[in-house]
Coordinates of C-alpha atoms in Angstrom, one line a residue:
Chain A
D1 CA 17.3 -7.0 10.3
T2 CA 13.6 -6.9 9.8
A3 CA 12.6 -3.3 8.7
V4 CA 8.9 -3.3 9.6
S5 CA 7.5 -6.1 11.8
Q6 CA 4.0 -7.0 12.9
T7 CA 2.6 -9.4 15.4
P8 CA 0.7 -11.6 15.2
K9 CA 0.8 -12.8 11.6
Y10 CA -2.5 -14.6 11.9
L11 CA -5.3 -13.8 14.3
V12 CA -8.5 -15.9 14.5
T13 CA -11.1 -14.7 17.0
Q14 CA -14.8 -14.7 17.9
M15 CA -17.1 -11.8 17.2
G16 CA -17.3 -9.4 20.1
N17 CA -13.7 -10.0 21.3
D18 CA -11.1 -7.3 21.7
K19 CA -7.7 -7.7 20.0
S20 CA -4.5 -5.8 19.4
I21 CA -1.9 -5.9 16.6
K22 CA 1.6 -4.6 17.2
C23 CA 3.9 -2.9 14.7
E24 CA 7.5 -1.9 15.0
Q25 CA 9.9 -0.3 12.6
N26 CA 13.7 -0.1 12.9
L27 CA 14.3 2.3 10.0
G28 CA 14.3 5.5 12.0
H29 CA 11.3 6.7 10.0
D30 CA 9.1 9.5 11.3
T31 CA 5.8 8.3 9.9
M32 CA 3.8 5.1 10.3
Y33 CA 0.5 3.9 8.8
W34 CA -2.2 1.3 9.3
Y35 CA -3.9 -0.1 6.2
K36 CA -6.8 -2.5 5.7
Q37 CA -6.8 -4.8 2.7
D38 CA -10.1 -6.6 2.1
S39 CA -10.9 -9.6 0.0
K40 CA -11.0 -7.4 -3.1
K41 CA -7.4 -6.5 -2.5
F42 CA -8.1 -2.7 -2.2
L43 CA -5.7 -1.0 0.2
K44 CA -7.5 1.5 2.4
I45 CA -5.6 3.9 4.7
M46 CA -6.9 3.9 8.3
F47 CA -4.5 5.9 10.3
S48 CA -1.2 7.7 10.1
Y49 CA 1.1 9.0 12.8
N50 CA 4.0 11.4 12.4
N51 CA 6.4 11.5 15.3
K52 CA 3.7 10.0 17.6
E53 CA 1.2 12.6 16.5
L54 CA -2.0 11.5 14.6
I55 CA -2.1 13.1 11.2
I56 CA -4.6 10.9 9.2
N57 CA -7.7 9.5 10.7
E58 CA -10.0 8.2 8.0
T59 CA -13.6 7.3 8.5
V60 CA -13.0 4.3 10.6
P61 CA -15.3 2.9 13.3
N62 CA -14.3 4.2 16.7
R63 CA -13.9 0.6 17.7
F64 CA -10.4 0.9 16.1
S65 CA -7.9 2.8 18.2
P66 CA -4.3 3.4 17.3
K67 CA -1.6 4.0 19.8
S68 CA 1.9 5.2 19.2
P69 CA 4.1 5.0 22.4
D70 CA 7.1 6.2 20.4
K71 CA 7.9 6.9 16.7
A72 CA 9.1 3.4 16.2
H73 CA 5.9 1.7 17.3
L74 CA 2.3 2.0 16.1
N75 CA -0.2 -0.5 17.6
L76 CA -3.8 -1.0 16.6
H77 CA -6.5 -2.1 19.1
I78 CA -9.9 -3.3 18.0
N79 CA -12.8 -3.5 20.3
S80 CA -16.0 -5.6 19.8
L81 CA -14.8 -7.3 16.7
E82 CA -17.3 -7.8 13.9
L83 CA -17.4 -10.2 10.9
G84 CA -16.7 -7.3 8.5
D85 CA -13.4 -6.6 10.3
S86 CA -11.9 -9.8 8.7
A87 CA -9.1 -8.6 6.4
V88 CA -5.4 -8.3 6.2
Y89 CA -4.0 -5.3 8.2
F90 CA -0.7 -3.8 7.0
C91 CA 1.5 -1.5 9.0
A92 CA 3.9 0.7 7.0
S93 CA 6.4 3.4 7.6
S94 CA 8.0 6.2 5.5
P95 CA 10.8 8.7 6.2
N96 CA 8.4 11.6 6.4
K97 CA 4.8 12.5 6.0
D98 CA 5.2 14.2 2.6
L99 CA 5.4 10.8 0.8
T100 CA 8.3 11.8 -1.4
Y101 CA 9.8 8.5 -0.5
E102 CA 8.5 5.0 -0.7
Q103 CA 6.5 3.3 2.1
F104 CA 7.9 0.1 3.7
F105 CA 5.3 -2.4 4.6
G106 CA 5.2 -5.0 7.3
P107 CA 4.3 -8.6 6.4
G108 CA 0.6 -8.1 7.3
T109 CA -1.7 -9.6 9.9
R110 CA -4.5 -11.8 8.6
L111 CA -7.5 -11.2 10.9
T112 CA -10.4 -13.7 10.7
V113 CA -13.5 -13.0 12.8
L114 CA -15.8 -16.0 13.3
Chain B
G1 CA -13.8 13.0 -5.9
Q2 CA -10.4 11.4 -6.2
N3 CA -10.0 8.3 -8.2
I4 CA -7.4 5.9 -9.6
D5 CA -8.3 3.6 -12.5
Q6 CA -6.3 0.6 -13.6
P7 CA -7.4 -2.7 -15.3
T8 CA -8.5 -5.5 -12.9
E9 CA -6.5 -8.3 -14.6
M10 CA -4.1 -8.8 -17.4
T11 CA -2.5 -11.9 -18.9
A12 CA 0.8 -12.1 -20.7
T13 CA 3.3 -14.7 -21.9
E14 CA 6.7 -15.4 -20.4
G15 CA 9.4 -13.5 -22.2
A16 CA 7.0 -10.9 -23.6
I17 CA 6.4 -7.3 -22.7
V18 CA 3.3 -5.9 -20.9
Q19 CA 2.1 -2.4 -20.2
I20 CA -0.1 -1.7 -17.2
N21 CA -2.0 1.6 -17.4
C22 CA -3.1 3.8 -14.6
T23 CA -5.2 7.0 -14.9
Y24 CA -5.7 9.3 -11.9
Q25 CA -7.9 12.2 -10.8
T26 CA -6.7 13.9 -7.7
S27 CA -6.9 17.3 -6.0
G28 CA -3.4 18.4 -6.7
F29 CA -0.6 16.0 -7.6
N30 CA 2.7 15.3 -5.9
G31 CA 3.9 12.1 -7.5
L32 CA 2.9 8.6 -8.4
F33 CA 4.0 5.3 -7.0
W34 CA 3.9 1.7 -8.4
Y35 CA 4.1 -1.2 -6.0
Q36 CA 4.2 -4.9 -6.6
Q37 CA 2.3 -7.3 -4.4
H38 CA 2.6 -11.1 -4.6
A39 CA -0.3 -13.1 -3.3
G40 CA -0.2 -13.3 0.5
E41 CA 2.6 -10.9 0.8
A42 CA 3.1 -7.2 1.5
P43 CA 3.4 -4.5 -1.2
T44 CA 6.9 -3.6 -2.2
F45 CA 8.1 -0.5 -3.9
L46 CA 8.8 -0.5 -7.6
S47 CA 9.0 3.2 -8.8
Y48 CA 8.2 6.8 -8.1
N49 CA 7.5 9.4 -10.8
V50 CA 6.9 13.1 -10.1
L51 CA 8.1 14.6 -13.4
D52 CA 6.9 13.8 -16.9
G53 CA 8.8 11.1 -18.8
L54 CA 10.1 7.6 -18.5
E55 CA 12.1 6.2 -15.6
E56 CA 13.9 2.9 -16.3
K57 CA 15.0 0.5 -13.7
G58 CA 16.2 -2.9 -15.1
R59 CA 13.3 -4.8 -16.7
F60 CA 10.8 -2.4 -15.2
S61 CA 10.0 1.2 -16.5
S62 CA 7.4 3.7 -15.4
F63 CA 6.1 6.6 -17.4
L64 CA 4.2 9.7 -16.3
S65 CA 2.2 12.3 -18.1
R66 CA 1.0 14.9 -15.6
S67 CA -1.1 16.8 -18.2
K68 CA -3.0 13.6 -19.1
G69 CA -3.3 12.2 -15.6
Y70 CA -1.7 9.0 -16.9
S71 CA 1.0 6.6 -16.0
Y72 CA 2.0 3.2 -17.1
L73 CA 4.3 0.4 -15.8
L74 CA 6.2 -1.5 -18.5
L75 CA 7.6 -4.9 -17.7
K76 CA 10.0 -6.5 -20.2
E77 CA 11.3 -10.0 -20.6
L78 CA 8.5 -11.3 -18.4
Q79 CA 9.3 -14.0 -15.9
M80 CA 6.9 -16.3 -14.1
K81 CA 7.9 -14.6 -10.8
D82 CA 6.4 -11.4 -12.2
S83 CA 2.9 -12.9 -11.6
A84 CA 1.6 -10.5 -9.0
S85 CA -0.7 -7.5 -8.4
Y86 CA 0.6 -4.1 -9.4
L87 CA -0.8 -1.2 -7.4
C88 CA -0.8 2.4 -8.7
A89 CA -1.0 5.2 -6.1
A90 CA -1.0 9.0 -6.5
V91 CA 0.0 11.6 -4.0
D92 CA -2.5 14.4 -3.7
S93 CA -2.1 18.1 -2.7
N94 CA -2.3 17.1 1.0
Y95 CA 0.4 14.5 0.6
Q96 CA -2.0 11.7 1.0
L97 CA -1.8 8.5 -1.1
I98 CA -4.8 7.6 -3.2
W99 CA -4.5 3.9 -4.1
G100 CA -5.9 2.0 -7.1
A101 CA -7.4 -1.4 -6.7
G102 CA -4.5 -3.1 -8.3
T103 CA -4.0 -5.0 -11.6
K104 CA -3.5 -8.7 -11.2
L105 CA -0.9 -9.9 -13.8
I106 CA -1.0 -13.5 -14.8
I107 CA 2.1 -14.8 -16.7
K108 CA 1.7 -17.9 -18.8
P109 CA 4.5 -20.1 -20.0

């Protein structure tokens, strides 16, 4: 009965590789998010989709490309990984884009770039 | 610019009360959230305030003053499991969340 799930939980890879992180929510929410949390624990919004439509696209390198095949899924593909991409990536969902309700977070994906 | 300020770290004793403050400067305001994040885990929702005043939920209470751009989270009867980071986040006029860097709370026996 997992609400927001992410795979993989851990990802260790070499610089220059391309990797993907998958996210799924079974809450029936309209809005999904990707966050990056660095070593200083600061949560930074990267992208947000509402009903498969991109609504937030913060200043993120274009090596990062989100894809939402349907409103229950939001995947993150990262090209040409760099050392500075090492962080924990959280997927989240909320009932609507107006943020009048809480966000539900996935367990996170710890990415380590060597 | 938009900004959230909260203390980096606080220490308190088991059984005591602690208040974690948060001040915000946002373009417009549509509410404020508090989340708890244990080390190595995802943030989980604690409270949401959009009107002035105190909201109580068990051992945790959250207060908001819109005129002062100020909120606090009050934790009573502290338990060791309350050791975690507490994140303050404000919703701006575009309904985007502005996150603070979090306050790491250390509970000592």
